[in-house]
Amino acid sequence: MTRVTLAAGVAAIALTTAIPATAQANEAEELAARFGARPTVLDISLSPAGDQIAYISSDNATTEIIYVVDLNGTGEPRALTSLGEPDAELTHCDWANDIWLVCEMVAMAKVDGRVPIYYTRMMSVATDGSDPQLLTSRRSFRAYGLQQDGGSVLALDVKGEENRILMTRDFVAENTLNTRLSNDDAGLGVELVDVSRNSRRTVENPDEDATRYVADENGEVRIKVRAPRNSSGRLSGDIQYLYRTPDSSRWKIFEDGLSGFRPVAVDAAQNIAYGFQQRDGFQALYRVTLEEDAQRELVMARDDVDVDQLIRIGRQQRVVGASFATKKRQVEYLDPDLANLATRLQDALPGNPLIDIVDSSADEQTLLIVASSDVDPGMTYLLDRQSNALSPLLPLRDHVMDYQMAPMRPIIFPASDGTGIPGYLTLPLDTEGPMPAVVLPHGGPGARDEWGFDWLVQFFAARGYAVLQPNFRGSTGYGEVWFGRNGFQQWETAIGDVNDAGRWLISAGIADPARLGIVGWSYGGYAALQSQVVDPDLYQAVVAIAPVTDLELLREEARDYTNSAIVRRFVGTGDHVEEGSPANHADRFRAPVLPFHGTEDMNVGIFQSNRMESRLQDAGASVQFIEYDGFDHYLDHGQVRGNMLLAIDTFLKQHLTE
């Protein structure tokens, strides 16, 4: 096993196989560094007046920096504050007003020094350079438990309340011994918080089963989501959705035909909630009146894919449309003006990119837009709707903006049972088959791949590999039947589709069968390993990043968490648990295996890869394990990802030979 740490800087790639000092190796190292780099812009937002932007960037390692730009001034970025903790990350910022930003931090810790958890904290940052303030309520020394949820913003504008936002708060019960001032209530509640002074007032008492609240555009709490627990404190898996009518403080449950309705947003002016519900096996968008006798109306539905995203803009998060992904992601606007605007922008910008309105000024006359595509990593623009002036701001990935990307093409290939499997094929530029190729199954399994820029795909294409991303049965987005019982319980179908992707590449004359590999991350890593169990001769090299290797161990991993019953139900019981665990069948492996794993992975514990490595070694199979000390499931560090890409490139070049 190769252990990689950051103690002396990871730029010196630590591999067991030496890299020759050739021009080709230098090119590989440069491309690995460029494509592995963290995005230049991690998050971006627009001030209410529309004359300032705030964005989060990084040092390409563990430090995130918040910058603000005065669009009416010099246009030079000014750093407000930074976070350099290796176990914490600044994720996003919103403008509370034209002076104060509200930002979220996600961090990692271990309970009792053993059980890893994520926790969040909220803080406010002023554009005048004042010291940041913690907005998450401070935990009392008398508190019984941990405050894992640091709160989330429900409303940035609350009528009649200057400098105040609406936030959730995780109330933790306190020890009442020798005091009359302690809190004995616990659960998720809602507070009105002053971002300039960190003063707070409770507006919604805590509910121990509450997991989420939804406020309307006036800052009134109208929806509550509850996840009841069983007698042992574990989540039961049931979800309850409750609402309030305009003239009542009483919660009323969505029931009967609305029991499966999942509300996402509330429009107080129309007194309706927007949300999703199944319709003929596909997820559709509905609106429901928030009255005593709630009525449902269909807004948008498809008979081929799920409608799965709500499009909202402005400080009141006005609902303006919804989106779904067929061959490419599409947006259907409920607002005709925005629909026309998006069409004109697509026509005006090169490459007919995807248009994403990520923020707007308070009057919605200035829009912050991201345009991106399969060959464009993304550029941010400012649009003045009155003058129709479109101004470029910042690229999302400056490191690769000057590199020519390979187009991604939607395809459908046949599975062995004749079912057409959707996917995306990316061919290296100026190359003809048969060529070296990689099948790249996605993670999840409750996920899917989409058309657009992908740093892994583009790195492989730049190194001369054809890449096929199959949306195998068990993927989300294609309805209930396609998802089935998920990619673990129906692993034979999912892995069959993944292997059929490799066979199709060969039969279509794209891939050289002697130079076909498979690479996957998380569930994709599981699929890469299990593909060997099913057909040991198909792939000549296997790369598994943070993979699940033992389904029973996956069930055991969840034992220390409140969602353990949900995980056990998702994985299921039966013969598929043993048969679908690649660690139990290491004797079937013929291709060399290269696993990667972070030691602090909370999604898939590193002992999954440890077990796979041990079993492969016992079976006499070829395995080289690279471990990243101190990193989690996502390996979100430019030098670590660059190291990993270079290691994969070396491994594939070694084993995918003619």
mmCIF file of C-alpha atoms in Angstrom, residues 336-577:
data_model
loop_
_atom_site.group_PDB
_atom_site.id
_atom_site.type_symbol
_atom_site.label_atom_id
_atom_site.label_comp_id
_atom_site.label_asym_id
_atom_site.label_seq_id
_atom_site.Cartn_x
_atom_site.Cartn_y
_atom_site.Cartn_z
ATOM 1 C CA PRO A 336 -42.405 33.808 -20.266
ATOM 2 C CA ASP A 337 -39.936 36.697 -20.043
ATOM 3 C CA LEU A 338 -37.247 34.485 -18.503
ATOM 4 C CA ALA A 339 -37.946 31.736 -21.048
ATOM 5 C CA ASN A 340 -37.381 34.208 -23.869
ATOM 6 C CA LEU A 341 -34.273 35.571 -22.154
ATOM 7 C CA ALA A 342 -32.722 32.102 -21.706
ATOM 8 C CA THR A 343 -33.324 31.281 -25.373
ATOM 9 C CA ARG A 344 -31.704 34.511 -26.510
ATOM 10 C CA LEU A 345 -28.698 33.914 -24.246
ATOM 11 C CA GLN A 346 -28.191 30.399 -25.585
ATOM 12 C CA ASP A 347 -28.286 31.722 -29.133
ATOM 13 C CA ALA A 348 -25.925 34.584 -28.352
ATOM 14 C CA LEU A 349 -23.225 32.619 -26.513
ATOM 15 C CA PRO A 350 -20.883 30.242 -28.369
ATOM 16 C CA GLY A 351 -21.627 26.518 -28.270
ATOM 17 C CA ASN A 352 -25.316 26.787 -27.269
ATOM 18 C CA PRO A 353 -24.438 26.322 -23.579
ATOM 19 C CA LEU A 354 -26.625 25.464 -20.615
ATOM 20 C CA ILE A 355 -27.873 28.692 -18.999
ATOM 21 C CA ASP A 356 -28.174 28.814 -15.217
ATOM 22 C CA ILE A 357 -29.532 31.932 -13.478
ATOM 23 C CA VAL A 358 -27.731 31.602 -10.152
ATOM 24 C CA ASP A 359 -28.711 34.897 -8.500
ATOM 25 C CA SER A 360 -30.343 38.264 -9.074
ATOM 26 C CA SER A 361 -30.650 41.726 -7.594
ATOM 27 C CA ALA A 362 -33.643 42.468 -5.385
ATOM 28 C CA ASP A 363 -35.571 43.974 -8.309
ATOM 29 C CA GLU A 364 -34.518 41.101 -10.636
ATOM 30 C CA GLN A 365 -33.224 43.609 -13.186
ATOM 31 C CA THR A 366 -29.627 42.424 -12.804
ATOM 32 C CA LEU A 367 -28.995 38.710 -13.198
ATOM 33 C CA LEU A 368 -25.953 36.604 -12.337
ATOM 34 C CA ILE A 369 -25.651 33.835 -14.920
ATOM 35 C CA VAL A 370 -23.433 30.790 -15.428
ATOM 36 C CA ALA A 371 -23.082 29.427 -18.967
ATOM 37 C CA SER A 372 -21.400 26.048 -19.418
ATOM 38 C CA SER A 373 -21.350 23.007 -21.674
ATOM 39 C CA ASP A 374 -19.528 19.735 -22.239
ATOM 40 C CA VAL A 375 -16.559 21.617 -23.715
ATOM 41 C CA ASP A 376 -16.873 24.752 -21.538
ATOM 42 C CA PRO A 377 -16.120 24.462 -17.795
ATOM 43 C CA GLY A 378 -18.278 27.518 -17.164
ATOM 44 C CA MET A 379 -18.170 31.315 -17.274
ATOM 45 C CA THR A 380 -20.087 33.711 -15.035
ATOM 46 C CA TYR A 381 -21.828 36.726 -16.588
ATOM 47 C CA LEU A 382 -23.706 39.776 -15.381
ATOM 48 C CA LEU A 383 -26.815 40.690 -17.365
ATOM 49 C CA ASP A 384 -28.481 44.097 -17.172
ATOM 50 C CA ARG A 385 -32.044 43.411 -18.324
ATOM 51 C CA GLN A 386 -32.804 47.064 -19.067
ATOM 52 C CA SER A 387 -29.847 47.600 -21.411
ATOM 53 C CA ASN A 388 -29.467 43.935 -22.447
ATOM 54 C CA ALA A 389 -25.742 44.309 -21.689
ATOM 55 C CA LEU A 390 -24.009 40.998 -20.952
ATOM 56 C CA SER A 391 -20.639 41.250 -19.202
ATOM 57 C CA PRO A 392 -18.280 38.314 -18.521
ATOM 58 C CA LEU A 393 -17.074 38.101 -14.927
ATOM 59 C CA LEU A 394 -15.091 35.063 -13.804
ATOM 60 C CA PRO A 395 -14.371 31.597 -15.231
ATOM 61 C CA LEU A 396 -15.312 28.717 -12.944
ATOM 62 C CA ARG A 397 -12.136 26.751 -13.761
ATOM 63 C CA ASP A 398 -9.403 29.126 -14.852
ATOM 64 C CA HIS A 399 -6.800 26.316 -14.958
ATOM 65 C CA VAL A 400 -8.361 24.661 -18.012
ATOM 66 C CA MET A 401 -10.100 27.540 -19.804
ATOM 67 C CA ASP A 402 -7.498 27.580 -22.585
ATOM 68 C CA TYR A 403 -7.617 23.814 -23.162
ATOM 69 C CA GLN A 404 -9.616 22.356 -26.048
ATOM 70 C CA MET A 405 -12.134 19.895 -24.615
ATOM 71 C CA ALA A 406 -13.561 16.760 -26.212
ATOM 72 C CA PRO A 407 -17.308 16.829 -27.021
ATOM 73 C CA MET A 408 -19.642 14.594 -24.990
ATOM 74 C CA ARG A 409 -22.279 12.815 -27.067
ATOM 75 C CA PRO A 410 -25.536 11.338 -25.701
ATOM 76 C CA ILE A 411 -25.965 7.731 -26.876
ATOM 77 C CA ILE A 412 -28.090 4.648 -26.267
ATOM 78 C CA PHE A 413 -26.415 1.241 -26.322
ATOM 79 C CA PRO A 414 -28.095 -2.172 -26.078
ATOM 80 C CA ALA A 415 -27.977 -4.287 -22.924
ATOM 81 C CA SER A 416 -27.801 -8.066 -23.251
ATOM 82 C CA ASP A 417 -31.592 -8.317 -22.776
ATOM 83 C CA GLY A 418 -32.224 -5.763 -25.542
ATOM 84 C CA THR A 419 -32.955 -2.806 -23.265
ATOM 85 C CA GLY A 420 -31.560 0.496 -24.538
ATOM 86 C CA ILE A 421 -29.232 1.990 -21.910
ATOM 87 C CA PRO A 422 -28.687 5.763 -22.073
ATOM 88 C CA GLY A 423 -25.213 7.118 -21.573
ATOM 89 C CA TYR A 424 -22.619 9.639 -22.705
ATOM 90 C CA LEU A 425 -19.677 8.938 -25.007
ATOM 91 C CA THR A 426 -16.633 11.209 -25.125
ATOM 92 C CA LEU A 427 -13.976 10.521 -27.758
ATOM 93 C CA PRO A 428 -10.497 12.055 -27.672
ATOM 94 C CA LEU A 429 -9.879 14.676 -30.315
ATOM 95 C CA ASP A 430 -8.412 13.615 -33.665
ATOM 96 C CA THR A 431 -8.370 9.908 -32.783
ATOM 97 C CA GLU A 432 -9.895 6.917 -34.536
ATOM 98 C CA GLY A 433 -10.699 3.505 -33.093
ATOM 99 C CA PRO A 434 -10.016 0.932 -31.995
ATOM 100 C CA MET A 435 -8.463 2.944 -29.164
ATOM 101 C CA PRO A 436 -7.878 2.624 -25.418
ATOM 102 C CA ALA A 437 -11.150 3.211 -23.567
ATOM 103 C CA VAL A 438 -12.581 3.579 -20.082
ATOM 104 C CA VAL A 439 -16.056 2.765 -18.794
ATOM 105 C CA LEU A 440 -16.902 5.258 -16.033
ATOM 106 C CA PRO A 441 -19.984 4.238 -13.968
ATOM 107 C CA HIS A 442 -21.363 6.980 -11.701
ATOM 108 C CA GLY A 443 -21.669 6.982 -7.913
ATOM 109 C CA GLY A 444 -24.819 6.734 -5.850
ATOM 110 C CA PRO A 445 -26.351 4.394 -6.847
ATOM 111 C CA GLY A 446 -29.121 6.986 -6.393
ATOM 112 C CA ALA A 447 -27.663 9.333 -9.004
ATOM 113 C CA ARG A 448 -27.146 9.698 -12.763
ATOM 114 C CA ASP A 449 -24.672 11.246 -15.157
ATOM 115 C CA GLU A 450 -25.625 14.295 -17.217
ATOM 116 C CA TRP A 451 -24.308 16.113 -20.264
ATOM 117 C CA GLY A 452 -21.852 18.829 -19.287
ATOM 118 C CA PHE A 453 -18.289 19.467 -18.216
ATOM 119 C CA ASP A 454 -16.686 16.653 -16.194
ATOM 120 C CA TRP A 455 -13.085 16.998 -15.049
ATOM 121 C CA LEU A 456 -12.502 13.225 -14.857
ATOM 122 C CA VAL A 457 -13.926 12.607 -18.314
ATOM 123 C CA GLN A 458 -11.933 15.429 -19.889
ATOM 124 C CA PHE A 459 -8.683 14.274 -18.280
ATOM 125 C CA PHE A 460 -9.111 10.777 -19.690
ATOM 126 C CA ALA A 461 -10.013 12.163 -23.117
ATOM 127 C CA ALA A 462 -6.960 14.428 -23.019
ATOM 128 C CA ARG A 463 -4.840 11.340 -22.318
ATOM 129 C CA GLY A 464 -6.262 9.561 -25.366
ATOM 130 C CA TYR A 465 -9.054 7.428 -23.867
ATOM 131 C CA ALA A 466 -12.609 7.059 -25.105
ATOM 132 C CA VAL A 467 -14.957 7.393 -22.117
ATOM 133 C CA LEU A 468 -18.432 5.884 -21.778
ATOM 134 C CA GLN A 469 -20.655 6.876 -18.840
ATOM 135 C CA PRO A 470 -23.621 4.470 -18.620
ATOM 136 C CA ASN A 471 -26.819 5.433 -16.798
ATOM 137 C CA PHE A 472 -27.401 1.799 -15.896
ATOM 138 C CA ARG A 473 -30.648 0.492 -14.471
ATOM 139 C CA GLY A 474 -30.585 1.555 -10.829
ATOM 140 C CA SER A 475 -29.811 5.179 -11.794
ATOM 141 C CA THR A 476 -32.195 7.952 -10.784
ATOM 142 C CA GLY A 477 -33.930 10.393 -13.107
ATOM 143 C CA TYR A 478 -35.595 7.828 -15.358
ATOM 144 C CA GLY A 479 -38.540 6.925 -13.160
ATOM 145 C CA GLU A 480 -39.420 4.275 -10.583
ATOM 146 C CA VAL A 481 -39.152 1.246 -12.876
ATOM 147 C CA TRP A 482 -35.645 2.186 -14.054
ATOM 148 C CA PHE A 483 -34.440 2.721 -10.484
ATOM 149 C CA GLY A 484 -36.015 -0.566 -9.404
ATOM 150 C CA ARG A 485 -34.892 -1.711 -5.958
ATOM 151 C CA ASN A 486 -31.576 0.217 -6.382
ATOM 152 C CA GLY A 487 -28.141 -0.793 -7.651
ATOM 153 C CA PHE A 488 -27.248 -2.874 -4.598
ATOM 154 C CA GLN A 489 -30.337 -5.038 -4.289
ATOM 155 C CA GLN A 490 -30.474 -5.446 -8.068
ATOM 156 C CA TRP A 491 -26.738 -5.423 -8.615
ATOM 157 C CA GLU A 492 -26.892 -8.132 -11.270
ATOM 158 C CA THR A 493 -28.916 -5.853 -13.547
ATOM 159 C CA ALA A 494 -26.853 -2.713 -12.817
ATOM 160 C CA ILE A 495 -23.468 -4.425 -13.217
ATOM 161 C CA GLY A 496 -24.762 -6.256 -16.276
ATOM 162 C CA ASP A 497 -25.521 -2.892 -17.885
ATOM 163 C CA VAL A 498 -22.066 -1.566 -16.913
ATOM 164 C CA ASN A 499 -20.365 -4.562 -18.501
ATOM 165 C CA ASP A 500 -22.577 -4.280 -21.566
ATOM 166 C CA ALA A 501 -21.230 -0.729 -21.928
ATOM 167 C CA GLY A 502 -17.720 -2.166 -22.271
ATOM 168 C CA ARG A 503 -18.873 -4.861 -24.702
ATOM 169 C CA TRP A 504 -20.624 -2.247 -26.847
ATOM 170 C CA LEU A 505 -17.457 -0.131 -27.049
ATOM 171 C CA ILE A 506 -15.666 -3.166 -28.447
ATOM 172 C CA SER A 507 -18.426 -4.253 -30.857
ATOM 173 C CA ALA A 508 -18.795 -0.688 -32.174
ATOM 174 C CA GLY A 509 -15.105 -0.644 -33.064
ATOM 175 C CA ILE A 510 -14.389 2.173 -30.625
ATOM 176 C CA ALA A 511 -12.399 0.258 -28.008
ATOM 177 C CA ASP A 512 -9.486 -2.105 -28.418
ATOM 178 C CA PRO A 513 -10.419 -5.110 -26.213
ATOM 179 C CA ALA A 514 -6.809 -5.337 -25.011
ATOM 180 C CA ARG A 515 -6.932 -1.705 -23.866
ATOM 181 C CA LEU A 516 -10.281 -1.480 -22.066
ATOM 182 C CA GLY A 517 -10.376 -0.376 -18.433
ATOM 183 C CA ILE A 518 -13.003 0.618 -15.881
ATOM 184 C CA VAL A 519 -12.842 3.485 -13.367
ATOM 185 C CA GLY A 520 -15.425 4.351 -10.705
ATOM 186 C CA TRP A 521 -15.886 6.447 -7.572
ATOM 187 C CA SER A 522 -18.035 5.386 -4.580
ATOM 188 C CA TYR A 523 -20.806 3.169 -6.019
ATOM 189 C CA GLY A 524 -18.959 3.496 -9.315
ATOM 190 C CA GLY A 525 -15.926 1.988 -7.564
ATOM 191 C CA TYR A 526 -18.139 -0.838 -6.341
ATOM 192 C CA ALA A 527 -19.385 -1.373 -9.912
ATOM 193 C CA ALA A 528 -15.804 -1.411 -11.221
ATOM 194 C CA LEU A 529 -14.827 -4.127 -8.742
ATOM 195 C CA GLN A 530 -18.010 -6.187 -9.112
ATOM 196 C CA SER A 531 -17.599 -6.124 -12.890
ATOM 197 C CA GLN A 532 -14.586 -8.402 -12.375
ATOM 198 C CA VAL A 533 -16.690 -10.856 -10.375
ATOM 199 C CA VAL A 534 -19.195 -11.087 -13.232
ATOM 200 C CA ASP A 535 -16.750 -11.085 -16.166
ATOM 201 C CA PRO A 536 -13.052 -11.261 -15.190
ATOM 202 C CA ASP A 537 -11.847 -11.061 -18.803
ATOM 203 C CA LEU A 538 -13.691 -7.937 -19.971
ATOM 204 C CA TYR A 539 -11.560 -5.170 -18.409
ATOM 205 C CA GLN A 540 -7.790 -5.202 -18.373
ATOM 206 C CA ALA A 541 -7.424 -2.664 -15.527
ATOM 207 C CA VAL A 542 -9.704 -1.692 -12.629
ATOM 208 C CA VAL A 543 -9.600 1.615 -10.715
ATOM 209 C CA ALA A 544 -11.854 1.973 -7.653
ATOM 210 C CA ILE A 545 -11.991 5.293 -5.764
ATOM 211 C CA ALA A 546 -13.584 5.113 -2.283
ATOM 212 C CA PRO A 547 -15.457 1.924 -3.230
ATOM 213 C CA VAL A 548 -18.013 -0.170 -1.387
ATOM 214 C CA THR A 549 -16.563 -3.693 -1.360
ATOM 215 C CA ASP A 550 -18.689 -5.585 1.196
ATOM 216 C CA LEU A 551 -22.444 -4.968 1.479
ATOM 217 C CA GLU A 552 -22.720 -6.514 4.935
ATOM 218 C CA LEU A 553 -19.911 -4.256 6.104
ATOM 219 C CA LEU A 554 -21.794 -1.291 4.614
ATOM 220 C CA ARG A 555 -24.772 -2.171 6.793
ATOM 221 C CA GLU A 556 -22.493 -2.458 9.826
ATOM 222 C CA GLU A 557 -20.859 0.913 9.107
ATOM 223 C CA ALA A 558 -24.208 2.632 9.660
ATOM 224 C CA ARG A 559 -24.726 1.118 13.107
ATOM 225 C CA ASP A 560 -23.354 4.178 14.950
ATOM 226 C CA TYR A 561 -25.680 6.583 13.097
ATOM 227 C CA THR A 562 -29.377 7.409 13.404
ATOM 228 C CA ASN A 563 -30.031 6.393 9.782
ATOM 229 C CA SER A 564 -28.854 2.808 10.315
ATOM 230 C CA ALA A 565 -32.337 1.333 9.790
ATOM 231 C CA ILE A 566 -32.672 3.256 6.506
ATOM 232 C CA VAL A 567 -29.281 1.987 5.283
ATOM 233 C CA ARG A 568 -30.119 -1.596 6.249
ATOM 234 C CA ARG A 569 -33.402 -1.353 4.372
ATOM 235 C CA PHE A 570 -31.684 0.181 1.324
ATOM 236 C CA VAL A 571 -29.015 -2.535 1.158
ATOM 237 C CA GLY A 572 -31.562 -5.221 1.994
ATOM 238 C CA THR A 573 -31.108 -8.804 3.133
ATOM 239 C CA GLY A 574 -30.752 -12.028 1.218
ATOM 240 C CA ASP A 575 -28.293 -13.816 -1.035
ATOM 241 C CA HIS A 576 -27.484 -10.630 -2.943
ATOM 242 C CA VAL A 577 -25.567 -9.277 0.076
#
